[in-house]
mmCIF file of C-alpha atoms in Angstrom:
data_model
loop_
_atom_site.group_PDB
_atom_site.id
_atom_site.type_symbol
_atom_site.label_atom_id
_atom_site.label_comp_id
_atom_site.label_asym_id
_atom_site.label_seq_id
_atom_site.Cartn_x
_atom_site.Cartn_y
_atom_site.Cartn_z
ATOM 1 C CA MET A 1 107.516 132.697 92.142
ATOM 2 C CA LYS A 2 108.963 129.309 93.006
ATOM 3 C CA PRO A 3 112.715 129.066 93.702
ATOM 4 C CA SER A 4 114.738 127.917 90.722
ATOM 5 C CA ARG A 5 116.626 125.386 92.848
ATOM 6 C CA HIS A 6 115.926 122.937 95.617
ATOM 7 C CA TYR A 7 117.933 124.766 98.259
ATOM 8 C CA ALA A 8 117.609 122.005 100.840
ATOM 9 C CA ASP A 9 119.889 119.955 98.567
ATOM 10 C CA LEU A 10 122.407 122.797 98.272
ATOM 11 C CA ALA A 11 122.423 124.010 101.890
ATOM 12 C CA LYS A 12 122.533 120.757 103.804
ATOM 13 C CA VAL A 13 122.754 120.551 107.591
ATOM 14 C CA ASP A 14 126.450 119.654 107.520
ATOM 15 C CA ARG A 15 127.671 121.249 104.264
ATOM 16 C CA THR A 16 126.944 123.876 101.636
ATOM 17 C CA HIS A 17 127.373 123.679 97.882
ATOM 18 C CA ALA A 18 129.985 125.939 96.284
ATOM 19 C CA SER A 19 127.377 127.315 93.855
ATOM 20 C CA LEU A 20 125.683 129.116 96.771
ATOM 21 C CA TYR A 21 128.748 131.349 96.897
ATOM 22 C CA THR A 22 129.402 131.857 93.169
ATOM 23 C CA ASP A 23 126.228 131.506 91.067
ATOM 24 C CA PRO A 24 124.708 134.846 89.884
ATOM 25 C CA GLU A 25 121.196 133.345 89.753
ATOM 26 C CA VAL A 26 121.476 132.162 93.358
ATOM 27 C CA TYR A 27 122.622 135.653 94.328
ATOM 28 C CA GLN A 28 119.584 137.287 92.702
ATOM 29 C CA GLU A 29 117.233 134.901 94.489
ATOM 30 C CA GLU A 30 118.996 135.666 97.799
ATOM 31 C CA LEU A 31 118.376 139.373 97.285
ATOM 32 C CA ASP A 32 114.711 138.754 96.533
ATOM 33 C CA ARG A 33 113.959 136.186 99.230
ATOM 34 C CA ILE A 34 116.276 137.294 102.051
ATOM 35 C CA PHE A 35 117.148 140.980 101.733
ATOM 36 C CA TYR A 36 113.935 142.226 100.160
ATOM 37 C CA ARG A 37 111.400 140.184 102.162
ATOM 38 C CA SER A 38 112.771 140.013 105.697
ATOM 39 C CA TRP A 39 114.156 142.303 108.423
ATOM 40 C CA VAL A 40 117.464 143.971 107.504
ATOM 41 C CA TYR A 41 119.654 146.277 109.611
ATOM 42 C CA VAL A 42 119.868 149.841 108.257
ATOM 43 C CA ALA A 43 121.199 152.140 111.015
ATOM 44 C CA HIS A 44 121.590 152.884 114.696
ATOM 45 C CA GLU A 45 119.597 155.720 116.230
ATOM 46 C CA SER A 46 122.791 157.447 117.389
ATOM 47 C CA GLU A 47 123.719 158.006 113.725
ATOM 48 C CA ILE A 48 120.625 160.179 113.153
ATOM 49 C CA PRO A 49 119.903 161.760 116.555
ATOM 50 C CA HIS A 50 118.496 165.107 115.364
ATOM 51 C CA PRO A 51 115.684 166.212 113.031
ATOM 52 C CA GLY A 52 117.078 166.479 109.517
ATOM 53 C CA ASP A 53 119.817 163.911 110.116
ATOM 54 C CA PHE A 54 120.215 161.239 107.454
ATOM 55 C CA LYS A 55 122.393 158.289 106.520
ATOM 56 C CA THR A 56 122.627 156.476 103.178
ATOM 57 C CA THR A 57 123.025 152.715 103.034
ATOM 58 C CA PHE A 58 121.767 149.679 101.116
ATOM 59 C CA ILE A 59 119.205 146.928 101.520
ATOM 60 C CA GLY A 60 120.782 144.319 99.294
ATOM 61 C CA ASP A 61 121.346 146.172 96.019
ATOM 62 C CA VAL A 62 118.714 148.826 96.784
ATOM 63 C CA PRO A 63 120.108 152.240 97.849
ATOM 64 C CA VAL A 64 118.179 153.802 100.740
ATOM 65 C CA VAL A 65 118.266 156.937 102.868
ATOM 66 C CA VAL A 66 117.485 156.655 106.577
ATOM 67 C CA THR A 67 116.084 159.997 107.821
ATOM 68 C CA ARG A 68 114.692 161.594 110.960
ATOM 69 C CA ASP A 69 111.912 164.106 110.297
ATOM 70 C CA ALA A 70 110.859 167.175 112.287
ATOM 71 C CA GLU A 71 108.614 165.021 114.492
ATOM 72 C CA HIS A 72 111.604 162.743 115.235
ATOM 73 C CA LYS A 73 110.102 159.863 113.264
ATOM 74 C CA VAL A 74 112.530 157.618 111.378
ATOM 75 C CA HIS A 75 111.923 156.880 107.687
ATOM 76 C CA VAL A 76 113.678 154.553 105.262
ATOM 77 C CA LEU A 77 113.351 155.934 101.725
ATOM 78 C CA ILE A 78 114.438 154.370 98.459
ATOM 79 C CA ASN A 79 117.285 156.598 97.233
ATOM 80 C CA ARG A 80 115.943 156.932 93.694
ATOM 81 C CA CYS A 81 114.311 159.922 92.070
ATOM 82 C CA MET A 82 110.819 159.133 90.782
ATOM 83 C CA HIS A 83 111.540 160.983 87.555
ATOM 84 C CA ARG A 84 114.539 159.397 85.792
ATOM 85 C CA GLY A 85 116.037 157.192 88.501
ATOM 86 C CA ALA A 86 119.069 159.093 89.793
ATOM 87 C CA THR A 87 119.906 158.867 93.474
ATOM 88 C CA VAL A 88 118.662 161.954 95.303
ATOM 89 C CA CYS A 89 121.218 161.787 98.110
ATOM 90 C CA PRO A 90 124.837 161.251 96.946
ATOM 91 C CA VAL A 91 126.583 161.576 100.325
ATOM 92 C CA GLU A 92 126.895 159.105 103.208
ATOM 93 C CA LYS A 93 125.507 161.250 106.029
ATOM 94 C CA GLY A 94 124.555 164.768 107.014
ATOM 95 C CA ASN A 95 121.708 167.062 107.974
ATOM 96 C CA THR A 96 119.235 168.634 105.575
ATOM 97 C CA LYS A 97 115.705 169.922 105.200
ATOM 98 C CA THR A 98 115.099 168.389 101.777
ATOM 99 C CA PHE A 99 116.667 166.149 99.159
ATOM 100 C CA THR A 100 117.039 167.513 95.623
ATOM 101 C CA CYS A 101 117.880 165.427 92.574
ATOM 102 C CA TYR A 102 120.723 167.196 90.755
ATOM 103 C CA TYR A 103 119.557 165.939 87.359
ATOM 104 C CA HIS A 104 116.242 167.814 86.939
ATOM 105 C CA GLY A 105 115.658 169.483 90.286
ATOM 106 C CA TRP A 106 112.960 167.273 91.772
ATOM 107 C CA GLU A 107 112.833 168.034 95.483
ATOM 108 C CA TYR A 108 111.626 165.746 98.295
ATOM 109 C CA SER A 109 110.961 166.113 102.019
ATOM 110 C CA LEU A 110 112.528 164.047 104.803
ATOM 111 C CA LYS A 111 109.365 161.919 104.682
ATOM 112 C CA GLY A 112 109.793 161.413 100.943
ATOM 113 C CA ASP A 113 106.990 163.731 99.792
ATOM 114 C CA LEU A 114 107.495 165.411 96.417
ATOM 115 C CA LEU A 115 107.738 169.166 97.074
ATOM 116 C CA ALA A 116 108.773 170.680 93.751
ATOM 117 C CA VAL A 117 110.161 169.924 90.287
ATOM 118 C CA GLY A 118 112.520 171.810 88.040
ATOM 119 C CA LEU A 119 110.898 173.936 85.304
ATOM 120 C CA PRO A 120 107.325 172.993 86.314
ATOM 121 C CA ARG A 121 105.733 174.874 83.411
ATOM 122 C CA GLY A 122 106.762 172.040 81.148
ATOM 123 C CA TYR A 123 104.000 169.864 82.650
ATOM 124 C CA ASN A 124 100.289 170.203 82.013
ATOM 125 C CA GLU A 125 97.999 171.012 84.936
ATOM 126 C CA GLY A 126 97.272 167.897 86.980
ATOM 127 C CA GLU A 127 99.990 165.882 85.251
ATOM 128 C CA LEU A 128 102.149 165.761 88.381
ATOM 129 C CA ASP A 129 100.551 164.007 91.346
ATOM 130 C CA ASN A 130 102.710 164.887 94.348
ATOM 131 C CA ARG A 131 101.177 162.105 96.448
ATOM 132 C CA SER A 132 102.020 159.299 94.040
ATOM 133 C CA LEU A 133 105.391 160.690 92.948
ATOM 134 C CA GLY A 134 107.022 160.868 96.369
ATOM 135 C CA LEU A 135 110.019 158.687 97.150
ATOM 136 C CA VAL A 136 109.089 155.072 97.770
ATOM 137 C CA SER A 137 109.308 154.151 101.445
ATOM 138 C CA ALA A 138 110.251 150.848 103.018
ATOM 139 C CA LYS A 139 107.060 149.234 104.259
ATOM 140 C CA ARG A 140 108.248 148.563 107.826
ATOM 141 C CA VAL A 141 110.700 150.355 110.132
ATOM 142 C CA GLU A 142 111.214 149.182 113.713
ATOM 143 C CA SER A 143 113.996 149.250 116.281
ATOM 144 C CA TYR A 144 115.284 147.398 119.317
ATOM 145 C CA ARG A 145 117.697 149.050 121.772
ATOM 146 C CA GLY A 146 118.434 151.729 119.173
ATOM 147 C CA ILE A 147 119.167 149.236 116.382
ATOM 148 C CA ILE A 148 116.978 150.134 113.393
ATOM 149 C CA PHE A 149 115.663 147.403 111.099
ATOM 150 C CA SER A 150 113.618 147.748 107.950
ATOM 151 C CA SER A 151 111.645 145.550 105.590
ATOM 152 C CA LEU A 152 110.675 146.308 102.024
ATOM 153 C CA VAL A 153 107.500 144.230 102.397
ATOM 154 C CA ALA A 154 104.535 145.158 104.549
ATOM 155 C CA GLU A 155 104.204 141.765 106.206
ATOM 156 C CA PRO A 156 107.485 139.955 106.890
ATOM 157 C CA ASP A 157 106.684 136.372 107.805
ATOM 158 C CA ILE A 158 107.875 136.895 111.405
ATOM 159 C CA SER A 159 107.790 139.945 113.672
ATOM 160 C CA LEU A 160 111.019 141.705 114.610
ATOM 161 C CA ILE A 161 110.660 140.753 118.255
ATOM 162 C CA GLU A 162 110.249 137.113 117.256
ATOM 163 C CA LYS A 163 113.313 137.324 115.019
ATOM 164 C CA LEU A 164 115.366 138.642 117.941
ATOM 165 C CA SER A 165 113.844 136.382 120.589
ATOM 166 C CA GLY A 166 116.817 134.023 120.842
ATOM 167 C CA ILE A 167 119.515 136.703 120.853
ATOM 168 C CA LYS A 168 118.138 139.821 122.536
ATOM 169 C CA ASP A 169 119.681 138.897 125.907
ATOM 170 C CA TYR A 170 123.093 139.285 124.279
ATOM 171 C CA ILE A 171 122.085 142.614 122.706
ATOM 172 C CA ASP A 172 121.002 143.803 126.159
ATOM 173 C CA LEU A 173 124.321 142.669 127.636
ATOM 174 C CA TYR A 174 126.179 144.613 124.948
ATOM 175 C CA MET A 175 124.242 147.821 125.601
ATOM 176 C CA ASP A 176 124.678 147.548 129.385
ATOM 177 C CA PHE A 177 128.433 148.032 128.989
ATOM 178 C CA SER A 178 127.357 151.681 129.221
ATOM 179 C CA PRO A 179 126.018 152.814 132.612
ATOM 180 C CA VAL A 180 123.169 154.552 130.766
ATOM 181 C CA SER A 181 122.755 151.611 128.332
ATOM 182 C CA GLN A 182 123.478 153.876 125.372
ATOM 183 C CA ILE A 183 126.140 153.621 122.659
ATOM 184 C CA ARG A 184 127.229 155.723 119.711
ATOM 185 C CA VAL A 185 127.904 154.018 116.405
ATOM 186 C CA GLY A 186 130.557 155.322 114.015
ATOM 187 C CA ALA A 187 131.234 158.562 115.874
ATOM 188 C CA SER A 188 134.945 157.783 116.259
ATOM 189 C CA GLY A 189 135.462 156.324 112.804
ATOM 190 C CA ILE A 190 134.628 153.717 110.168
ATOM 191 C CA ASN A 191 136.884 151.106 108.552
ATOM 192 C CA LYS A 192 135.910 149.899 105.078
ATOM 193 C CA HIS A 193 137.028 146.552 103.707
ATOM 194 C CA PHE A 194 136.330 144.784 100.410
ATOM 195 C CA TYR A 195 136.910 141.183 99.496
ATOM 196 C CA HIS A 196 136.299 139.130 96.351
ATOM 197 C CA ALA A 197 133.959 136.449 97.615
ATOM 198 C CA ASN A 198 130.355 135.953 98.691
ATOM 199 C CA TRP A 199 128.639 137.907 101.485
ATOM 200 C CA LYS A 200 127.801 134.736 103.441
ATOM 201 C CA ILE A 201 131.498 134.099 104.073
ATOM 202 C CA GLN A 202 131.588 137.175 106.310
ATOM 203 C CA VAL A 203 128.374 136.045 108.035
ATOM 204 C CA GLU A 204 130.108 132.740 108.807
ATOM 205 C CA GLY A 205 133.435 134.386 109.651
ATOM 206 C CA SER A 206 132.113 136.947 112.137
ATOM 207 C CA VAL A 207 131.383 134.167 114.630
ATOM 208 C CA GLU A 208 134.159 131.774 113.632
ATOM 209 C CA GLY A 209 136.083 130.509 116.659
ATOM 210 C CA TYR A 210 137.945 127.660 114.973
ATOM 211 C CA HIS A 211 140.292 129.834 112.885
ATOM 212 C CA ALA A 212 141.154 132.416 115.530
ATOM 213 C CA PRO A 213 144.199 130.835 117.269
ATOM 214 C CA ILE A 214 145.521 129.676 113.880
ATOM 215 C CA THR A 215 144.969 132.596 111.491
ATOM 216 C CA HIS A 216 145.559 135.194 114.229
ATOM 217 C CA THR A 217 148.495 133.577 116.045
ATOM 218 C CA THR A 218 150.547 136.781 116.229
ATOM 219 C CA ALA A 219 147.610 138.878 117.416
ATOM 220 C CA PHE A 220 146.699 136.303 120.058
ATOM 221 C CA ASP A 221 150.249 136.228 121.434
ATOM 222 C CA ILE A 222 150.230 140.013 121.831
ATOM 223 C CA MET A 223 146.750 140.103 123.365
ATOM 224 C CA ILE A 224 147.674 137.451 125.905
ATOM 225 C CA ARG A 225 150.758 139.433 126.963
ATOM 226 C CA LYS A 226 149.414 142.985 126.870
ATOM 227 C CA MET A 227 145.609 143.015 126.943
ATOM 228 C CA GLY A 228 144.729 140.492 129.600
ATOM 229 C CA MET A 229 143.140 137.968 127.263
ATOM 230 C CA PRO A 230 143.077 134.462 128.811
ATOM 231 C CA SER A 231 145.764 132.182 127.388
ATOM 232 C CA ASN A 232 143.469 129.140 127.506
ATOM 233 C CA TYR A 233 141.178 130.247 124.654
ATOM 234 C CA GLN A 234 140.990 126.803 123.093
ATOM 235 C CA THR A 235 140.151 124.988 126.340
ATOM 236 C CA GLN A 236 137.735 127.412 128.027
ATOM 237 C CA PRO A 237 134.161 126.077 128.416
ATOM 238 C CA LEU A 238 132.740 128.602 125.972
ATOM 239 C CA LYS A 239 129.926 128.243 123.450
ATOM 240 C CA GLY A 240 128.926 128.811 119.882
ATOM 241 C CA ILE A 241 125.172 129.376 119.789
ATOM 242 C CA ASP A 242 122.516 129.067 117.095
ATOM 243 C CA ALA A 243 120.098 131.707 118.385
ATOM 244 C CA ARG A 244 117.420 130.887 115.753
ATOM 245 C CA TYR A 245 116.317 132.730 112.601
ATOM 246 C CA GLY A 246 119.906 132.834 111.333
ATOM 247 C CA ASN A 247 121.187 134.754 114.356
ATOM 248 C CA ASN A 248 124.161 133.338 116.211
ATOM 249 C CA VAL A 249 126.699 134.017 118.947
ATOM 250 C CA LEU A 250 130.351 133.194 119.538
ATOM 251 C CA GLN A 251 131.635 133.491 123.095
ATOM 252 C CA ILE A 252 135.230 134.762 122.789
ATOM 253 C CA TYR A 253 136.272 134.436 126.416
ATOM 254 C CA ARG A 254 135.165 135.024 129.995
ATOM 255 C CA LEU A 255 137.486 136.985 132.242
ATOM 256 C CA PRO A 256 137.987 135.960 135.872
ATOM 257 C CA ASP A 257 137.180 138.686 138.405
ATOM 258 C CA GLU A 258 140.828 139.594 139.000
ATOM 259 C CA ALA A 259 141.302 140.128 135.232
ATOM 260 C CA VAL A 260 138.178 142.322 135.110
ATOM 261 C CA LEU A 261 139.647 144.476 137.866
ATOM 262 C CA LYS A 262 143.006 144.728 136.090
ATOM 263 C CA ARG A 263 141.488 145.550 132.719
ATOM 264 C CA TRP A 264 138.808 148.077 133.658
ATOM 265 C CA GLY A 265 139.756 149.330 137.139
ATOM 266 C CA PRO A 266 137.660 149.736 140.305
ATOM 267 C CA GLU A 267 136.172 153.109 139.333
ATOM 268 C CA PHE A 268 134.532 151.792 136.169
ATOM 269 C CA ILE A 269 133.329 148.645 137.945
ATOM 270 C CA ASP A 270 131.737 150.826 140.643
ATOM 271 C CA LEU A 271 130.152 153.065 137.985
ATOM 272 C CA LEU A 272 128.512 150.098 136.249
ATOM 273 C CA SER A 273 127.523 148.565 139.597
ATOM 274 C CA GLN A 274 125.707 151.751 140.609
ATOM 275 C CA ALA A 275 123.823 151.711 137.305
ATOM 276 C CA HIS A 276 123.033 148.018 136.901
ATOM 277 C CA GLY A 277 123.827 146.324 140.206
ATOM 278 C CA ARG A 278 127.059 144.508 141.039
ATOM 279 C CA GLU A 279 126.033 141.114 139.662
ATOM 280 C CA ARG A 280 124.929 142.527 136.299
ATOM 281 C CA ALA A 281 128.000 144.766 136.062
ATOM 282 C CA MET A 282 130.365 141.853 136.578
ATOM 283 C CA GLU A 283 128.491 139.718 134.038
ATOM 284 C CA VAL A 284 128.837 142.518 131.481
ATOM 285 C CA LEU A 285 132.556 142.966 132.148
ATOM 286 C CA ARG A 286 133.436 139.261 132.248
ATOM 287 C CA SER A 287 131.906 138.468 128.872
ATOM 288 C CA ARG A 288 133.201 138.989 125.390
ATOM 289 C CA PHE A 289 131.252 137.704 122.419
ATOM 290 C CA ASN A 290 130.504 138.271 118.752
ATOM 291 C CA LEU A 291 126.962 138.005 117.434
ATOM 292 C CA VAL A 292 125.327 138.008 114.023
ATOM 293 C CA LEU A 293 121.884 139.431 113.266
ATOM 294 C CA PHE A 294 121.159 137.702 109.973
ATOM 295 C CA PRO A 295 121.583 138.670 107.221
ATOM 296 C CA ASN A 296 123.756 141.788 107.358
ATOM 297 C CA LEU A 297 124.868 142.884 110.841
ATOM 298 C CA ALA A 298 127.511 141.536 113.188
ATOM 299 C CA ILE A 299 128.069 143.136 116.598
ATOM 300 C CA LEU A 300 131.526 142.741 118.110
ATOM 301 C CA GLU A 301 133.000 144.168 121.294
ATOM 302 C CA TYR A 302 134.048 147.443 119.663
ATOM 303 C CA GLN A 303 132.044 147.610 116.456
ATOM 304 C CA PHE A 304 128.923 147.234 114.374
ATOM 305 C CA ARG A 305 129.989 145.267 111.290
ATOM 306 C CA VAL A 306 127.674 145.922 108.312
ATOM 307 C CA ILE A 307 127.820 143.419 105.451
ATOM 308 C CA ARG A 308 126.863 144.697 101.993
ATOM 309 C CA PRO A 309 126.610 142.212 99.119
ATOM 310 C CA MET A 310 127.786 143.775 95.854
ATOM 311 C CA GLY A 311 127.446 140.703 93.660
ATOM 312 C CA PRO A 312 127.835 136.965 94.079
ATOM 313 C CA GLU A 313 131.595 137.377 94.542
ATOM 314 C CA LYS A 314 132.143 140.888 95.864
ATOM 315 C CA THR A 315 131.379 142.173 99.350
ATOM 316 C CA GLU A 316 131.882 145.449 101.191
ATOM 317 C CA VAL A 317 132.191 145.336 104.970
ATOM 318 C CA ARG A 318 131.995 148.499 107.058
ATOM 319 C CA LEU A 319 133.240 148.433 110.641
ATOM 320 C CA TYR A 320 131.538 151.204 112.643
ATOM 321 C CA HIS A 321 133.420 151.675 115.884
ATOM 322 C CA THR A 322 131.140 151.913 118.931
ATOM 323 C CA THR A 323 131.701 154.181 121.916
ATOM 324 C CA LEU A 324 129.908 154.148 125.251
ATOM 325 C CA GLU A 325 127.813 156.970 126.644
ATOM 326 C CA GLY A 326 128.268 157.995 130.287
ATOM 327 C CA VAL A 327 131.783 156.592 130.780
ATOM 328 C CA PRO A 328 135.167 158.201 131.521
ATOM 329 C CA GLN A 329 137.066 159.127 128.368
ATOM 330 C CA ARG A 330 139.823 156.615 129.143
ATOM 331 C CA ILE A 331 137.343 153.754 128.655
ATOM 332 C CA ASN A 332 136.423 154.830 125.134
ATOM 333 C CA THR A 333 140.068 155.613 124.347
ATOM 334 C CA ARG A 334 141.001 152.066 125.316
ATOM 335 C CA ARG A 335 138.209 150.670 123.165
ATOM 336 C CA VAL A 336 139.423 152.712 120.177
ATOM 337 C CA ARG A 337 143.016 151.566 120.625
ATOM 338 C CA GLU A 338 142.056 147.887 120.913
ATOM 339 C CA HIS A 339 139.827 148.227 117.842
ATOM 340 C CA GLU A 340 142.711 149.804 115.895
ATOM 341 C CA PHE A 341 145.044 147.008 116.977
ATOM 342 C CA PHE A 342 142.903 144.226 115.530
ATOM 343 C CA TYR A 343 140.457 145.630 112.964
ATOM 344 C CA SER A 344 141.944 148.511 110.950
ATOM 345 C CA GLN A 345 143.381 148.084 107.468
ATOM 346 C CA SER A 346 146.930 147.852 108.869
ATOM 347 C CA ALA A 347 146.024 145.875 111.988
ATOM 348 C CA PHE A 348 146.895 142.370 113.194
ATOM 349 C CA GLY A 349 143.447 140.800 112.657
ATOM 350 C CA SER A 350 141.130 141.957 109.890
ATOM 351 C CA PRO A 351 143.718 141.887 107.059
ATOM 352 C CA ASP A 352 144.281 138.197 107.843
ATOM 353 C CA ASP A 353 140.564 137.490 107.615
ATOM 354 C CA TYR A 354 140.017 139.277 104.312
ATOM 355 C CA ALA A 355 143.078 137.627 102.789
ATOM 356 C CA MET A 356 141.547 134.271 103.705
ATOM 357 C CA PHE A 357 138.145 135.315 102.292
ATOM 358 C CA ASP A 358 139.813 136.172 98.970
ATOM 359 C CA ARG A 359 141.468 132.751 98.969
ATOM 360 C CA ILE A 360 138.119 131.096 99.659
ATOM 361 C CA GLY A 361 136.620 132.998 96.730
ATOM 362 C CA GLN A 362 139.321 131.608 94.460
ATOM 363 C CA GLY A 363 139.142 128.066 95.791
ATOM 364 C CA LEU A 364 135.377 127.775 95.408
ATOM 365 C CA HIS A 365 135.820 127.758 91.625
ATOM 366 C CA ALA A 366 137.425 124.314 91.807
ATOM 367 C CA GLY A 367 134.311 122.636 90.443
ATOM 368 C CA MET A 368 135.534 119.086 90.951
ATOM 369 C CA VAL A 369 135.321 119.728 94.745
ATOM 370 C CA PRO A 370 131.745 121.000 95.147
ATOM 371 C CA TRP A 371 131.148 121.023 98.923
ATOM 372 C CA VAL A 372 132.081 123.290 101.839
ATOM 373 C CA LEU A 373 132.120 121.341 105.115
ATOM 374 C CA LEU A 374 130.322 122.678 108.220
ATOM 375 C CA ASN A 375 130.129 119.440 110.207
ATOM 376 C CA ARG A 376 132.601 120.122 113.027
ATOM 377 C CA GLY A 377 131.022 119.368 116.416
ATOM 378 C CA MET A 378 127.655 118.089 115.150
ATOM 379 C CA GLN A 379 127.749 114.973 117.319
ATOM 380 C CA THR A 380 128.136 116.943 120.566
ATOM 381 C CA GLU A 381 125.686 119.747 119.760
ATOM 382 C CA GLN A 382 122.872 120.323 122.263
ATOM 383 C CA GLN A 383 119.516 122.082 122.029
ATOM 384 C CA ASP A 384 117.465 123.939 124.664
ATOM 385 C CA GLU A 385 113.716 124.305 125.120
ATOM 386 C CA GLN A 386 113.687 127.496 122.998
ATOM 387 C CA GLY A 387 115.195 125.672 120.041
ATOM 388 C CA ARG A 388 118.635 127.263 120.383
ATOM 389 C CA ARG A 389 121.562 124.990 119.572
ATOM 390 C CA TYR A 390 124.824 125.004 121.502
ATOM 391 C CA GLY A 391 128.280 123.735 120.664
ATOM 392 C CA GLY A 392 131.846 124.465 121.672
ATOM 393 C CA HIS A 393 133.171 127.840 120.570
ATOM 394 C CA THR A 394 135.712 126.211 118.234
ATOM 395 C CA GLN A 395 133.038 123.964 116.724
ATOM 396 C CA GLU A 396 130.783 125.004 113.806
ATOM 397 C CA THR A 397 127.344 125.288 115.418
ATOM 398 C CA GLN A 398 127.360 129.027 114.724
ATOM 399 C CA GLN A 399 128.364 128.491 111.085
ATOM 400 C CA ARG A 400 125.507 126.045 110.547
ATOM 401 C CA ALA A 401 123.048 128.453 112.196
ATOM 402 C CA PRO A 402 122.477 130.846 109.253
ATOM 403 C CA TYR A 403 121.637 127.988 106.917
ATOM 404 C CA TYR A 404 118.590 126.828 108.862
ATOM 405 C CA GLU A 405 117.132 130.269 108.211
ATOM 406 C CA TYR A 406 118.613 130.362 104.720
ATOM 407 C CA ARG A 407 116.715 127.195 103.781
ATOM 408 C CA ARG A 408 113.539 128.523 105.361
ATOM 409 C CA LEU A 409 113.639 131.779 103.419
ATOM 410 C CA MET A 410 114.923 130.395 100.140
ATOM 411 C CA GLN A 411 112.786 127.260 100.107
ATOM 412 C CA GLY A 412 109.829 128.129 102.335
ATOM 413 C CA ALA A 413 110.670 125.394 104.847
ATOM 414 C CA ALA A 414 109.791 125.580 108.541
ATOM 415 C CA HIS A 415 112.536 126.578 110.984
ATOM 416 C CA ALA A 416 114.021 123.409 112.485
#
């Protein structure tokens, strides 16, 4: 089916049209062309480590259950009974041997196979085909460094490794903060936020360096005094990066070696050095960055941020705190405390962001002003041999990045 709009005219290189954030028809086409036909984040392996473990989530509007079967294989099942359509798993996570629909007792395995139905004598012999009446499975499930992605179509137009090709070095850097290169996602808590505006605003905002010293002035002042954050945020030679296929990176800051020592201590530096080598350990500890894996996952220093569209102008964001395997408890305690300081519902950071997102949602209905500007820093942007674009971290290279992929998926255009 052809798109109903010419999206290249609505998502321009330097601006986006307000209708992309408010129009219900645009939203439905985004679900179909982005969420239902490409790679989407669904879980981290640490959330389902054991046979029988499961997690419920969404791919766009579609409810799914991510399971691990007795052979340790991961499945992504549509959370919808094949009989009358009720969800078969009503809870967010747990461990089970089967899923049973509470409406009429249809029971399914961790692989989605139909095992039994309530009151089976009501069906004629041969009327129930267990093979065709199992839960529908996502067509593709793959992972990288424990991050599980799924696609509802059998042949996404690019492979997962190609999709991650411009950003996997940053994923590796994130995982190597642990001496065993392993993290746990959500084990120490989840923060849930809602805002009344489009899902793409959080995609843009997760790697937004321009607003930070303005919207978060109070938080920045405290972090500079107490947490060792460099005071020269605006003038550091940091980057915003278009890592291709909608993925992007914002460098937050780079700590000098003396600040690394003060923040993490010699014991932790030695622990990472023994695991990864001194040069790699220092690179891990110097760097702080946010990254977006388009369309629905942002990875920040202390969290996996999962973006769930709930309509053209309603979005749920779940912040899954991440802890490190193989580290002293004080390291994870510090990470939890710093996460609480900035990202919880009563913190100094996230409430500011979601208040601004609500204001954006209101302002975008001013129809006489149809464009959202994303042109900051275009004239100084650079590009490398891999096609990645670079700009200053307070420029808008990383905000423009998703819309190259957005046009490609919505319009069928080649990635530029």
